[in-house]
Structure formats: C-alpha cells, structure tokens
PDB file of N, CA and C in Angstrom:
ATOM      1  N   GLN M   1      16.699  78.142  28.978  1.00 92.00           N
ATOM      2  CA  GLN M   1      18.047  77.631  28.828  1.00 92.00           C
ATOM      3  C   GLN M   1      18.173  76.331  29.624  1.00 92.00           C
ATOM      4  N   VAL M   2      18.708  75.312  28.954  1.00 95.00           N
ATOM      5  CA  VAL M   2      18.845  74.012  29.588  1.00 95.00           C
ATOM      6  C   VAL M   2      20.173  73.948  30.331  1.00 95.00           C
ATOM      7  N   GLN M   3      20.125  73.470  31.557  1.00 97.00           N
ATOM      8  CA  GLN M   3      21.346  73.260  32.342  1.00 97.00           C
ATOM      9  C   GLN M   3      21.282  71.911  33.031  1.00 97.00           C
ATOM     10  N   LEU M   4      22.408  71.209  32.992  1.00 98.00           N
ATOM     11  CA  LEU M   4      22.592  69.984  33.760  1.00 98.00           C
ATOM     12  C   LEU M   4      23.779  70.242  34.672  1.00 98.00           C
ATOM     13  N   VAL M   5      23.558  70.165  35.976  1.00 97.00           N
ATOM     14  CA  VAL M   5      24.608  70.487  36.936  1.00 97.00           C
ATOM     15  C   VAL M   5      24.933  69.244  37.756  1.00 97.00           C
ATOM     16  N   GLU M   6      26.153  68.745  37.566  1.00 97.00           N
ATOM     17  CA  GLU M   6      26.590  67.566  38.308  1.00 97.00           C
ATOM     18  C   GLU M   6      27.245  67.978  39.624  1.00 97.00           C
ATOM     19  N   SER M   7      27.152  67.089  40.589  1.00 97.00           N
ATOM     20  CA  SER M   7      27.823  67.278  41.869  1.00 97.00           C
ATOM     21  C   SER M   7      28.084  65.912  42.483  1.00 97.00           C
ATOM     22  N   GLY M   8      28.940  65.893  43.500  1.00 98.00           N
ATOM     23  CA  GLY M   8      29.177  64.660  44.235  1.00 98.00           C
ATOM     24  C   GLY M   8      30.491  63.972  43.944  1.00 98.00           C
ATOM     25  N   GLY M   9      31.246  64.493  42.987  1.00 97.00           N
ATOM     26  CA  GLY M   9      32.528  63.883  42.695  1.00 97.00           C
ATOM     27  C   GLY M   9      33.539  64.171  43.796  1.00 97.00           C
ATOM     28  N   GLY M  10      34.693  63.521  43.690  1.00 97.00           N
ATOM     29  CA  GLY M  10      35.748  63.742  44.673  1.00 97.00           C
ATOM     30  C   GLY M  10      36.765  62.643  44.652  1.00 97.00           C
ATOM     31  N   LEU M  11      37.574  62.624  45.702  1.00 98.00           N
ATOM     32  CA  LEU M  11      38.621  61.619  45.871  1.00 98.00           C
ATOM     33  C   LEU M  11      38.138  60.556  46.849  1.00 98.00           C
ATOM     34  N   VAL M  12      38.279  59.302  46.457  1.00 98.00           N
ATOM     35  CA  VAL M  12      37.832  58.199  47.315  1.00 98.00           C
ATOM     36  C   VAL M  12      38.831  57.059  47.194  1.00 98.00           C
ATOM     37  N   GLN M  13      38.971  56.296  48.259  1.00 98.00           N
ATOM     38  CA  GLN M  13      39.878  55.149  48.234  1.00 98.00           C
ATOM     39  C   GLN M  13      39.242  53.976  47.499  1.00 98.00           C
ATOM     40  N   PRO M  14      40.063  53.093  46.950  1.00 98.00           N
ATOM     41  CA  PRO M  14      39.502  51.884  46.321  1.00 98.00           C
ATOM     42  C   PRO M  14      38.599  51.136  47.287  1.00 98.00           C
ATOM     43  N   GLY M  15      37.458  50.686  46.758  1.00 98.00           N
ATOM     44  CA  GLY M  15      36.464  50.019  47.578  1.00 98.00           C
ATOM     45  C   GLY M  15      35.430  50.950  48.177  1.00 98.00           C
ATOM     46  N   GLY M  16      35.657  52.238  48.049  1.00 98.00           N
ATOM     47  CA  GLY M  16      34.737  53.221  48.607  1.00 98.00           C
ATOM     48  C   GLY M  16      33.540  53.490  47.710  1.00 98.00           C
ATOM     49  N   SER M  17      32.735  54.451  48.143  1.00 98.00           N
ATOM     50  CA  SER M  17      31.497  54.786  47.436  1.00 98.00           C
ATOM     51  C   SER M  17      31.381  56.293  47.240  1.00 98.00           C
ATOM     52  N   LEU M  18      30.689  56.648  46.182  1.00 98.00           N
ATOM     53  CA  LEU M  18      30.315  58.043  45.919  1.00 98.00           C
ATOM     54  C   LEU M  18      28.924  58.048  45.303  1.00 98.00           C
ATOM     55  N   ARG M  19      28.230  59.150  45.508  1.00 98.00           N
ATOM     56  CA  ARG M  19      26.922  59.319  44.872  1.00 98.00           C
ATOM     57  C   ARG M  19      26.944  60.614  44.089  1.00 98.00           C
ATOM     58  N   LEU M  20      26.809  60.491  42.780  1.00 98.00           N
ATOM     59  CA  LEU M  20      26.753  61.659  41.911  1.00 98.00           C
ATOM     60  C   LEU M  20      25.305  62.090  41.716  1.00 98.00           C
ATOM     61  N   SER M  21      25.119  63.399  41.610  1.00 98.00           N
ATOM     62  CA  SER M  21      23.798  63.961  41.339  1.00 98.00           C
ATOM     63  C   SER M  21      23.863  64.825  40.091  1.00 98.00           C
ATOM     64  N   CYS M  22      22.777  64.851  39.362  1.00 98.00           N
ATOM     65  CA  CYS M  22      22.652  65.702  38.179  1.00 98.00           C
ATOM     66  C   CYS M  22      21.298  66.387  38.261  1.00 98.00           C
ATOM     67  N   GLU M  23      21.327  67.674  38.544  1.00 98.00           N
ATOM     68  CA  GLU M  23      20.082  68.438  38.639  1.00 98.00           C
ATOM     69  C   GLU M  23      19.837  69.156  37.316  1.00 98.00           C
ATOM     70  N   ALA M  24      18.671  68.924  36.747  1.00 97.00           N
ATOM     71  CA  ALA M  24      18.328  69.500  35.451  1.00 97.00           C
ATOM     72  C   ALA M  24      17.417  70.701  35.622  1.00 97.00           C
ATOM     73  N   SER M  25      17.618  71.692  34.772  1.00 96.00           N
ATOM     74  CA  SER M  25      16.707  72.832  34.692  1.00 96.00           C
ATOM     75  C   SER M  25      16.496  73.151  33.213  1.00 96.00           C
ATOM     76  N   GLY M  26      15.305  73.656  32.909  1.00 96.00           N
ATOM     77  CA  GLY M  26      14.986  73.979  31.525  1.00 96.00           C
ATOM     78  C   GLY M  26      14.411  72.835  30.729  1.00 96.00           C
ATOM     79  N   ILE M  27      14.430  71.631  31.303  1.00 94.00           N
ATOM     80  CA  ILE M  27      13.800  70.470  30.682  1.00 94.00           C
ATOM     81  C   ILE M  27      13.107  69.664  31.766  1.00 94.00           C
ATOM     82  N   ASP M  28      12.186  68.825  31.348  1.00 93.00           N
ATOM     83  CA  ASP M  28      11.550  67.872  32.243  1.00 93.00           C
ATOM     84  C   ASP M  28      12.273  66.548  32.043  1.00 93.00           C
ATOM     85  N   CYS M  29      13.189  66.238  32.943  1.00 92.00           N
ATOM     86  CA  CYS M  29      14.037  65.064  32.702  1.00 92.00           C
ATOM     87  C   CYS M  29      13.253  63.760  32.773  1.00 92.00           C
ATOM     88  N   SER M  30      12.010  63.799  33.257  1.00 92.00           N
ATOM     89  CA  SER M  30      11.227  62.565  33.331  1.00 92.00           C
ATOM     90  C   SER M  30      10.876  62.028  31.948  1.00 92.00           C
ATOM     91  N   ILE M  31      10.930  62.877  30.923  1.00 93.00           N
ATOM     92  CA  ILE M  31      10.592  62.434  29.569  1.00 93.00           C
ATOM     93  C   ILE M  31      11.829  62.250  28.704  1.00 93.00           C
ATOM     94  N   TYR M  32      12.992  62.400  29.316  1.00 96.00           N
ATOM     95  CA  TYR M  32      14.255  62.232  28.606  1.00 96.00           C
ATOM     96  C   TYR M  32      14.907  60.905  28.984  1.00 96.00           C
ATOM     97  N   ILE M  33      15.731  60.403  28.087  1.00 97.00           N
ATOM     98  CA  ILE M  33      16.685  59.359  28.469  1.00 97.00           C
ATOM     99  C   ILE M  33      17.839  60.086  29.145  1.00 97.00           C
ATOM    100  N   MET M  34      18.060  59.755  30.407  1.00 97.00           N
ATOM    101  CA  MET M  34      19.123  60.390  31.175  1.00 97.00           C
ATOM    102  C   MET M  34      20.289  59.410  31.313  1.00 97.00           C
ATOM    103  N   GLY M  35      21.486  59.924  31.145  1.00 97.00           N
ATOM    104  CA  GLY M  35      22.627  59.034  31.208  1.00 97.00           C
ATOM    105  C   GLY M  35      23.810  59.654  31.923  1.00 97.00           C
ATOM    106  N   TRP M  36      24.690  58.780  32.354  1.00 98.00           N
ATOM    107  CA  TRP M  36      25.995  59.178  32.890  1.00 98.00           C
ATOM    108  C   TRP M  36      27.066  58.608  31.968  1.00 98.00           C
ATOM    109  N   TYR M  37      27.965  59.462  31.560  1.00 98.00           N
ATOM    110  CA  TYR M  37      29.115  59.078  30.758  1.00 98.00           C
ATOM    111  C   TYR M  37      30.379  59.423  31.538  1.00 98.00           C
ATOM    112  N   ARG M  38      31.481  58.848  31.135  1.00 98.00           N
ATOM    113  CA  ARG M  38      32.747  59.205  31.756  1.00 98.00           C
ATOM    114  C   ARG M  38      33.857  59.241  30.712  1.00 98.00           C
ATOM    115  N   GLN M  39      34.859  60.039  31.015  1.00 98.00           N
ATOM    116  CA  GLN M  39      36.008  60.145  30.122  1.00 98.00           C
ATOM    117  C   GLN M  39      37.276  60.184  30.962  1.00 98.00           C
ATOM    118  N   ALA M  40      38.107  59.181  30.791  1.00 96.00           N
ATOM    119  CA  ALA M  40      39.393  59.117  31.466  1.00 96.00           C
ATOM    120  C   ALA M  40      40.450  59.754  30.568  1.00 96.00           C
ATOM    121  N   PRO M  41      41.556  60.210  31.147  1.00 92.00           N
ATOM    122  CA  PRO M  41      42.612  60.843  30.343  1.00 92.00           C
ATOM    123  C   PRO M  41      43.086  59.924  29.225  1.00 92.00           C
ATOM    124  N   GLY M  42      43.108  60.462  28.009  1.00 94.00           N
ATOM    125  CA  GLY M  42      43.580  59.706  26.861  1.00 94.00           C
ATOM    126  C   GLY M  42      42.605  58.697  26.309  1.00 94.00           C
ATOM    127  N   LYS M  43      41.390  58.681  26.847  1.00 96.00           N
ATOM    128  CA  LYS M  43      40.393  57.713  26.389  1.00 96.00           C
ATOM    129  C   LYS M  43      39.152  58.422  25.866  1.00 96.00           C
ATOM    130  N   GLN M  44      38.355  57.689  25.102  1.00 97.00           N
ATOM    131  CA  GLN M  44      37.107  58.247  24.583  1.00 97.00           C
ATOM    132  C   GLN M  44      36.044  58.281  25.679  1.00 97.00           C
ATOM    133  N   ARG M  45      35.112  59.184  25.520  1.00 97.00           N
ATOM    134  CA  ARG M  45      33.975  59.224  26.435  1.00 97.00           C
ATOM    135  C   ARG M  45      33.139  57.969  26.236  1.00 97.00           C
ATOM    136  N   GLU M  46      32.721  57.366  27.336  1.00 98.00           N
ATOM    137  CA  GLU M  46      31.948  56.130  27.265  1.00 98.00           C
ATOM    138  C   GLU M  46      30.709  56.214  28.141  1.00 98.00           C
ATOM    139  N   LEU M  47      29.678  55.474  27.708  1.00 98.00           N
ATOM    140  CA  LEU M  47      28.447  55.393  28.488  1.00 98.00           C
ATOM    141  C   LEU M  47      28.688  54.533  29.723  1.00 98.00           C
ATOM    142  N   VAL M  48      28.275  55.041  30.867  1.00 98.00           N
ATOM    143  CA  VAL M  48      28.349  54.287  32.113  1.00 98.00           C
ATOM    144  C   VAL M  48      27.002  53.654  32.437  1.00 98.00           C
ATOM    145  N   ALA M  49      25.952  54.484  32.395  1.00 98.00           N
ATOM    146  CA  ALA M  49      24.615  54.000  32.727  1.00 98.00           C
ATOM    147  C   ALA M  49      23.586  54.956  32.150  1.00 98.00           C
ATOM    148  N   SER M  50      22.403  54.430  31.859  1.00 98.00           N
ATOM    149  CA  SER M  50      21.319  55.279  31.385  1.00 98.00           C
ATOM    150  C   SER M  50      20.002  54.783  31.961  1.00 98.00           C
ATOM    151  N   ILE M  51      19.021  55.682  31.985  1.00 97.00           N
ATOM    152  CA  ILE M  51      17.689  55.336  32.469  1.00 97.00           C
ATOM    153  C   ILE M  51      16.673  56.007  31.567  1.00 97.00           C
ATOM    154  N   GLY M  52      15.737  55.212  31.070  1.00 95.00           N
ATOM    155  CA  GLY M  52      14.726  55.737  30.185  1.00 95.00           C
ATOM    156  C   GLY M  52      13.576  56.364  30.943  1.00 95.00           C
ATOM    157  N   SER M  53      12.668  56.969  30.180  1.00 91.00           N
ATOM    158  CA  SER M  53      11.529  57.640  30.801  1.00 91.00           C
ATOM    159  C   SER M  53      10.637  56.654  31.554  1.00 91.00           C
ATOM    160  N   GLY M  54      10.655  55.393  31.126  1.00 90.00           N
ATOM    161  CA  GLY M  54       9.866  54.376  31.802  1.00 90.00           C
ATOM    162  C   GLY M  54      10.595  53.689  32.934  1.00 90.00           C
ATOM    163  N   GLY M  55      11.852  54.106  33.145  1.00 90.00           N
ATOM    164  CA  GLY M  55      12.617  53.528  34.241  1.00 90.00           C
ATOM    165  C   GLY M  55      13.556  52.403  33.848  1.00 90.00           C
ATOM    166  N   ARG M  56      13.548  52.044  32.571  1.00 96.00           N
ATOM    167  CA  ARG M  56      14.450  50.966  32.130  1.00 96.00           C
ATOM    168  C   ARG M  56      15.883  51.450  32.205  1.00 96.00           C
ATOM    169  N   THR M  57      16.757  50.617  32.770  1.00 97.00           N
ATOM    170  CA  THR M  57      18.152  50.995  32.954  1.00 97.00           C
ATOM    171  C   THR M  57      19.085  50.169  32.082  1.00 97.00           C
ATOM    172  N   ASN M  58      20.249  50.743  31.824  1.00 97.00           N
ATOM    173  CA  ASN M  58      21.272  50.082  31.024  1.00 97.00           C
ATOM    174  C   ASN M  58      22.621  50.438  31.616  1.00 97.00           C
ATOM    175  N   TYR M  59      23.515  49.439  31.709  1.00 98.00           N
ATOM    176  CA  TYR M  59      24.815  49.666  32.339  1.00 98.00           C
ATOM    177  C   TYR M  59      25.942  49.126  31.463  1.00 98.00           C
ATOM    178  N   ALA M  60      27.074  49.798  31.540  1.00 98.00           N
ATOM    179  CA  ALA M  60      28.280  49.247  30.930  1.00 98.00           C
ATOM    180  C   ALA M  60      28.675  47.991  31.703  1.00 98.00           C
ATOM    181  N   ASP M  61      29.224  47.024  31.006  1.00 98.00           N
ATOM    182  CA  ASP M  61      29.606  45.771  31.651  1.00 98.00           C
ATOM    183  C   ASP M  61      30.569  46.011  32.812  1.00 98.00           C
ATOM    184  N   SER M  62      31.426  47.001  32.670  1.00 97.00           N
ATOM    185  CA  SER M  62      32.460  47.259  33.673  1.00 97.00           C
ATOM    186  C   SER M  62      31.907  47.759  35.004  1.00 97.00           C
ATOM    187  N   VAL M  63      30.646  48.220  35.020  1.00 98.00           N
ATOM    188  CA  VAL M  63      30.089  48.767  36.264  1.00 98.00           C
ATOM    189  C   VAL M  63      28.881  47.985  36.760  1.00 98.00           C
ATOM    190  N   LYS M  64      28.450  46.972  36.020  1.00 98.00           N
ATOM    191  CA  LYS M  64      27.275  46.199  36.435  1.00 98.00           C
ATOM    192  C   LYS M  64      27.507  45.582  37.802  1.00 98.00           C
ATOM    193  N   GLY M  65      26.502  45.709  38.657  1.00 97.00           N
ATOM    194  CA  GLY M  65      26.597  45.167  40.009  1.00 97.00           C
ATOM    195  C   GLY M  65      27.264  46.108  40.994  1.00 97.00           C
ATOM    196  N   ARG M  66      27.866  47.194  40.505  1.00 98.00           N
ATOM    197  CA  ARG M  66      28.537  48.145  41.397  1.00 98.00           C
ATOM    198  C   ARG M  66      27.869  49.526  41.365  1.00 98.00           C
ATOM    199  N   PHE M  67      27.379  49.925  40.203  1.00 98.00           N
ATOM    200  CA  PHE M  67      26.769  51.247  40.039  1.00 98.00           C
ATOM    201  C   PHE M  67      25.260  51.100  39.876  1.00 98.00           C
ATOM    202  N   THR M  68      24.531  52.101  40.352  1.00 98.00           N
ATOM    203  CA  THR M  68      23.077  52.127  40.195  1.00 98.00           C
ATOM    204  C   THR M  68      22.641  53.529  39.786  1.00 98.00           C
ATOM    205  N   ILE M  69      21.910  53.599  38.688  1.00 98.00           N
ATOM    206  CA  ILE M  69      21.356  54.876  38.244  1.00 98.00           C
ATOM    207  C   ILE M  69      19.904  54.954  38.689  1.00 98.00           C
ATOM    208  N   SER M  70      19.490  56.135  39.112  1.00 97.00           N
ATOM    209  CA  SER M  70      18.105  56.329  39.537  1.00 97.00           C
ATOM    210  C   SER M  70      17.708  57.771  39.258  1.00 97.00           C
ATOM    211  N   ARG M  71      16.419  58.038  39.368  1.00 95.00           N
ATOM    212  CA  ARG M  71      15.942  59.397  39.110  1.00 95.00           C
ATOM    213  C   ARG M  71      14.880  59.767  40.118  1.00 95.00           C
ATOM    214  N   ASP M  72      14.825  61.050  40.443  1.00 95.00           N
ATOM    215  CA  ASP M  72      13.770  61.613  41.287  1.00 95.00           C
ATOM    216  C   ASP M  72      13.090  62.669  40.431  1.00 95.00           C
ATOM    217  N   ASN M  73      11.979  62.286  39.826  1.00 92.00           N
ATOM    218  CA  ASN M  73      11.316  63.205  38.895  1.00 92.00           C
ATOM    219  C   ASN M  73      10.804  64.457  39.603  1.00 92.00           C
ATOM    220  N   ALA M  74      10.419  64.332  40.850  1.00 94.00           N
ATOM    221  CA  ALA M  74       9.914  65.497  41.594  1.00 94.00           C
ATOM    222  C   ALA M  74      11.009  66.552  41.769  1.00 94.00           C
ATOM    223  N   LYS M  75      12.262  66.076  41.866  1.00 96.00           N
ATOM    224  CA  LYS M  75      13.397  66.998  42.028  1.00 96.00           C
ATOM    225  C   LYS M  75      14.108  67.263  40.709  1.00 96.00           C
ATOM    226  N   ASN M  76      13.607  66.620  39.622  1.00 97.00           N
ATOM    227  CA  ASN M  76      14.244  66.775  38.305  1.00 97.00           C
ATOM    228  C   ASN M  76      15.736  66.451  38.381  1.00 97.00           C
ATOM    229  N   THR M  77      16.037  65.367  39.078  1.00 97.00           N
ATOM    230  CA  THR M  77      17.424  65.011  39.369  1.00 97.00           C
ATOM    231  C   THR M  77      17.658  63.528  39.082  1.00 97.00           C
ATOM    232  N   VAL M  78      18.845  63.239  38.571  1.00 98.00           N
ATOM    233  CA  VAL M  78      19.269  61.869  38.319  1.00 98.00           C
ATOM    234  C   VAL M  78      20.501  61.603  39.176  1.00 98.00           C
ATOM    235  N   PHE M  79      20.594  60.388  39.671  1.00 98.00           N
ATOM    236  CA  PHE M  79      21.686  60.010  40.554  1.00 98.00           C
ATOM    237  C   PHE M  79      22.478  58.841  39.969  1.00 98.00           C
ATOM    238  N   LEU M  80      23.725  58.760  40.399  1.00 98.00           N
ATOM    239  CA  LEU M  80      24.534  57.585  40.108  1.00 98.00           C
ATOM    240  C   LEU M  80      25.222  57.170  41.403  1.00 98.00           C
ATOM    241  N   GLN M  81      24.749  56.070  41.977  1.00 98.00           N
ATOM    242  CA  GLN M  81      25.362  55.513  43.172  1.00 98.00           C
ATOM    243  C   GLN M  81      26.490  54.591  42.729  1.00 98.00           C
ATOM    244  N   MET M  82      27.688  54.880  43.179  1.00 98.00           N
ATOM    245  CA  MET M  82      28.865  54.115  42.781  1.00 98.00           C
ATOM    246  C   MET M  82      29.469  53.446  44.006  1.00 98.00           C
ATOM    247  N   ASN M  83      29.460  52.133  44.018  1.00 98.00           N
ATOM    248  CA  ASN M  83      30.019  51.349  45.115  1.00 98.00           C
ATOM    249  C   ASN M  83      31.205  50.534  44.616  1.00 98.00           C
ATOM    250  N   SER M  84      31.987  50.053  45.558  1.00 98.00           N
ATOM    251  CA  SER M  84      33.153  49.210  45.242  1.00 98.00           C
ATOM    252  C   SER M  84      34.004  49.843  44.159  1.00 98.00           C
ATOM    253  N   LEU M  85      34.308  51.098  44.347  1.00 98.00           N
ATOM    254  CA  LEU M  85      35.039  51.839  43.318  1.00 98.00           C
ATOM    255  C   LEU M  85      36.447  51.309  43.135  1.00 98.00           C
ATOM    256  N   LYS M  86      36.905  51.362  41.889  1.00 98.00           N
ATOM    257  CA  LYS M  86      38.222  50.884  41.505  1.00 98.00           C
ATOM    258  C   LYS M  86      39.034  52.027  40.900  1.00 98.00           C
ATOM    259  N   PRO M  87      40.348  51.930  40.924  1.00 97.00           N
ATOM    260  CA  PRO M  87      41.157  52.986  40.301  1.00 97.00           C
ATOM    261  C   PRO M  87      40.778  53.246  38.838  1.00 97.00           C
ATOM    262  N   GLU M  88      40.367  52.208  38.130  1.00 97.00           N
ATOM    263  CA  GLU M  88      39.997  52.378  36.723  1.00 97.00           C
ATOM    264  C   GLU M  88      38.679  53.119  36.530  1.00 97.00           C
ATOM    265  N   ASP M  89      37.978  53.405  37.625  1.00 98.00           N
ATOM    266  CA  ASP M  89      36.774  54.240  37.538  1.00 98.00           C
ATOM    267  C   ASP M  89      37.121  55.730  37.540  1.00 98.00           C
ATOM    268  N   THR M  90      38.381  56.054  37.736  1.00 98.00           N
ATOM    269  CA  THR M  90      38.811  57.444  37.743  1.00 98.00           C
ATOM    270  C   THR M  90      38.548  58.084  36.388  1.00 98.00           C
ATOM    271  N   ALA M  91      37.809  59.185  36.403  1.00 98.00           N
ATOM    272  CA  ALA M  91      37.433  59.858  35.162  1.00 98.00           C
ATOM    273  C   ALA M  91      36.638  61.112  35.507  1.00 98.00           C
ATOM    274  N   ILE M  92      36.363  61.902  34.485  1.00 98.00           N
ATOM    275  CA  ILE M  92      35.372  62.967  34.612  1.00 98.00           C
ATOM    276  C   ILE M  92      34.035  62.349  34.219  1.00 98.00           C
ATOM    277  N   TYR M  93      33.058  62.524  35.065  1.00 98.00           N
ATOM    278  CA  TYR M  93      31.729  61.957  34.835  1.00 98.00           C
ATOM    279  C   TYR M  93      30.785  63.070  34.378  1.00 98.00           C
ATOM    280  N   TYR M  94      30.100  62.796  33.281  1.00 98.00           N
ATOM    281  CA  TYR M  94      29.205  63.766  32.667  1.00 98.00           C
ATOM    282  C   TYR M  94      27.765  63.266  32.688  1.00 98.00           C
ATOM    283  N   CYS M  95      26.868  64.175  32.984  1.00 98.00           N
ATOM    284  CA  CYS M  95      25.437  63.889  32.890  1.00 98.00           C
ATOM    285  C   CYS M  95      24.968  64.224  31.474  1.00 98.00           C
ATOM    286  N   ASN M  96      24.024  63.442  30.980  1.00 97.00           N
ATOM    287  CA  ASN M  96      23.535  63.596  29.612  1.00 97.00           C
ATOM    288  C   ASN M  96      22.026  63.453  29.595  1.00 97.00           C
ATOM    289  N   ALA M  97      21.370  64.296  28.813  1.00 97.00           N
ATOM    290  CA  ALA M  97      19.924  64.195  28.612  1.00 97.00           C
ATOM    291  C   ALA M  97      19.663  64.132  27.114  1.00 97.00           C
ATOM    292  N   MET M  98      18.886  63.134  26.700  1.00 96.00           N
ATOM    293  CA  MET M  98      18.670  62.928  25.276  1.00 96.00           C
ATOM    294  C   MET M  98      17.197  62.683  24.980  1.00 96.00           C
ATOM    295  N   ARG M  99      16.694  63.423  24.014  1.00 94.00           N
ATOM    296  CA  ARG M  99      15.358  63.157  23.475  1.00 94.00           C
ATOM    297  C   ARG M  99      15.395  63.604  22.027  1.00 94.00           C
ATOM    298  N   LEU M 100      14.836  64.712  21.688  1.00 90.00           N
ATOM    299  CA  LEU M 100      14.989  65.256  20.341  1.00 90.00           C
ATOM    300  C   LEU M 100      16.311  66.012  20.219  1.00 90.00           C
ATOM    301  N   ALA M 101      16.812  66.477  21.343  1.00 94.00           N
ATOM    302  CA  ALA M 101      18.110  67.148  21.408  1.00 94.00           C
ATOM    303  C   ALA M 101      18.946  66.459  22.478  1.00 94.00           C
ATOM    304  N   VAL M 102      20.232  66.780  22.470  1.00 96.00           N
ATOM    305  CA  VAL M 102      21.151  66.195  23.449  1.00 96.00           C
ATOM    306  C   VAL M 102      21.790  67.323  24.256  1.00 96.00           C
ATOM    307  N   TYR M 103      21.791  67.143  25.553  1.00 97.00           N
ATOM    308  CA  TYR M 103      22.383  68.132  26.444  1.00 97.00           C
ATOM    309  C   TYR M 103      23.422  67.460  27.340  1.00 97.00           C
ATOM    310  N   TRP M 104      24.456  68.232  27.697  1.00 98.00           N
ATOM    311  CA  TRP M 104      25.531  67.733  28.542  1.00 98.00           C
ATOM    312  C   TRP M 104      25.768  68.663  29.723  1.00 98.00           C
ATOM    313  N   GLY M 105      26.157  68.071  30.829  1.00 97.00           N
ATOM    314  CA  GLY M 105      26.618  68.853  31.954  1.00 97.00           C
ATOM    315  C   GLY M 105      28.091  69.184  31.795  1.00 97.00           C
ATOM    316  N   GLN M 106      28.630  69.891  32.778  1.00 97.00           N
ATOM    317  CA  GLN M 106      30.024  70.341  32.702  1.00 97.00           C
ATOM    318  C   GLN M 106      30.997  69.286  33.214  1.00 97.00           C
ATOM    319  N   GLY M 107      30.486  68.283  33.890  1.00 97.00           N
ATOM    320  CA  GLY M 107      31.329  67.191  34.378  1.00 97.00           C
ATOM    321  C   GLY M 107      31.761  67.364  35.819  1.00 97.00           C
ATOM    322  N   THR M 108      32.007  66.232  36.463  1.00 98.00           N
ATOM    323  CA  THR M 108      32.525  66.235  37.827  1.00 98.00           C
ATOM    324  C   THR M 108      33.617  65.169  37.911  1.00 98.00           C
ATOM    325  N   GLN M 109      34.712  65.517  38.561  1.00 98.00           N
ATOM    326  CA  GLN M 109      35.866  64.626  38.626  1.00 98.00           C
ATOM    327  C   GLN M 109      35.681  63.583  39.712  1.00 98.00           C
ATOM    328  N   VAL M 110      35.939  62.336  39.347  1.00 98.00           N
ATOM    329  CA  VAL M 110      35.976  61.236  40.302  1.00 98.00           C
ATOM    330  C   VAL M 110      37.372  60.627  40.251  1.00 98.00           C
ATOM    331  N   THR M 111      38.028  60.595  41.396  1.00 98.00           N
ATOM    332  CA  THR M 111      39.366  60.023  41.491  1.00 98.00           C
ATOM    333  C   THR M 111      39.364  58.924  42.539  1.00 98.00           C
ATOM    334  N   VAL M 112      39.766  57.735  42.114  1.00 98.00           N
ATOM    335  CA  VAL M 112      39.826  56.585  43.022  1.00 98.00           C
ATOM    336  C   VAL M 112      41.295  56.227  43.206  1.00 98.00           C
ATOM    337  N   SER M 113      41.786  56.482  44.395  1.00 97.00           N
ATOM    338  CA  SER M 113      43.214  56.289  44.650  1.00 97.00           C
ATOM    339  C   SER M 113      43.462  56.140  46.139  1.00 97.00           C
ATOM    340  N   SER M 114      44.466  55.342  46.467  1.00 95.00           N
ATOM    341  CA  SER M 114      44.853  55.197  47.864  1.00 95.00           C
ATOM    342  C   SER M 114      45.946  56.206  48.220  1.00 95.00           C
TER     343      SER M 114
END
C-alpha cells in the first residue's frame, strides 16, 4: 500500500519560513517525479514545485527564489523549504508522486498571517 505522509505545516508570520516533509512508503520515490501542490480556499489545486528522478527541478513562478524542493532518497522523503512566506502562500499543501500511477498525500495546512 502506497502512502505519502506530509508534515511540517503550521501558522507562520509573513516573512517567516517553514519546511514541509513528505515521507513515502510502498514506493521508491527516487524513481518517481515528486511534487508539491497547493490548494487555497476557492481556488484550483496548483503545482508549486517538482523534482524528477534525475534531480531536475521545476517551480511555479510565484515561488521561484523563495521555495526549494529537495529529496533524500535514503530516507524516501521529499522536502519543501519555504522562505519569505507571504499571506498568499496560505493553502493546503499536498505531496504527489507520479510515474505510471499518481499518488497523493492527505495534505498539510500552511497559514501565513500576522
């Protein structure tokens, strides 16, 4: 059974930082395209960042220069380092694994507010 478990969300002030983690079980995430998506209230789910099996990364324009996606294959875990957070980054953040099939985590809430 495949599971993606996100952690690290919470409440942070504007300009602050958070680090999200996504621990995978049931798959070898090193051979998957791993991604972070987010969904704000009333909006569609959108891609935030992704990392391929070779390490190539891709970012939404809105987070370039502020967010960094990385992976630790030994721990089967993907991270999203989020710096200089803005209120518009408030959303539920979902981990995603894609290869021949697509898997989703349950999501973790990130709230940026003073």
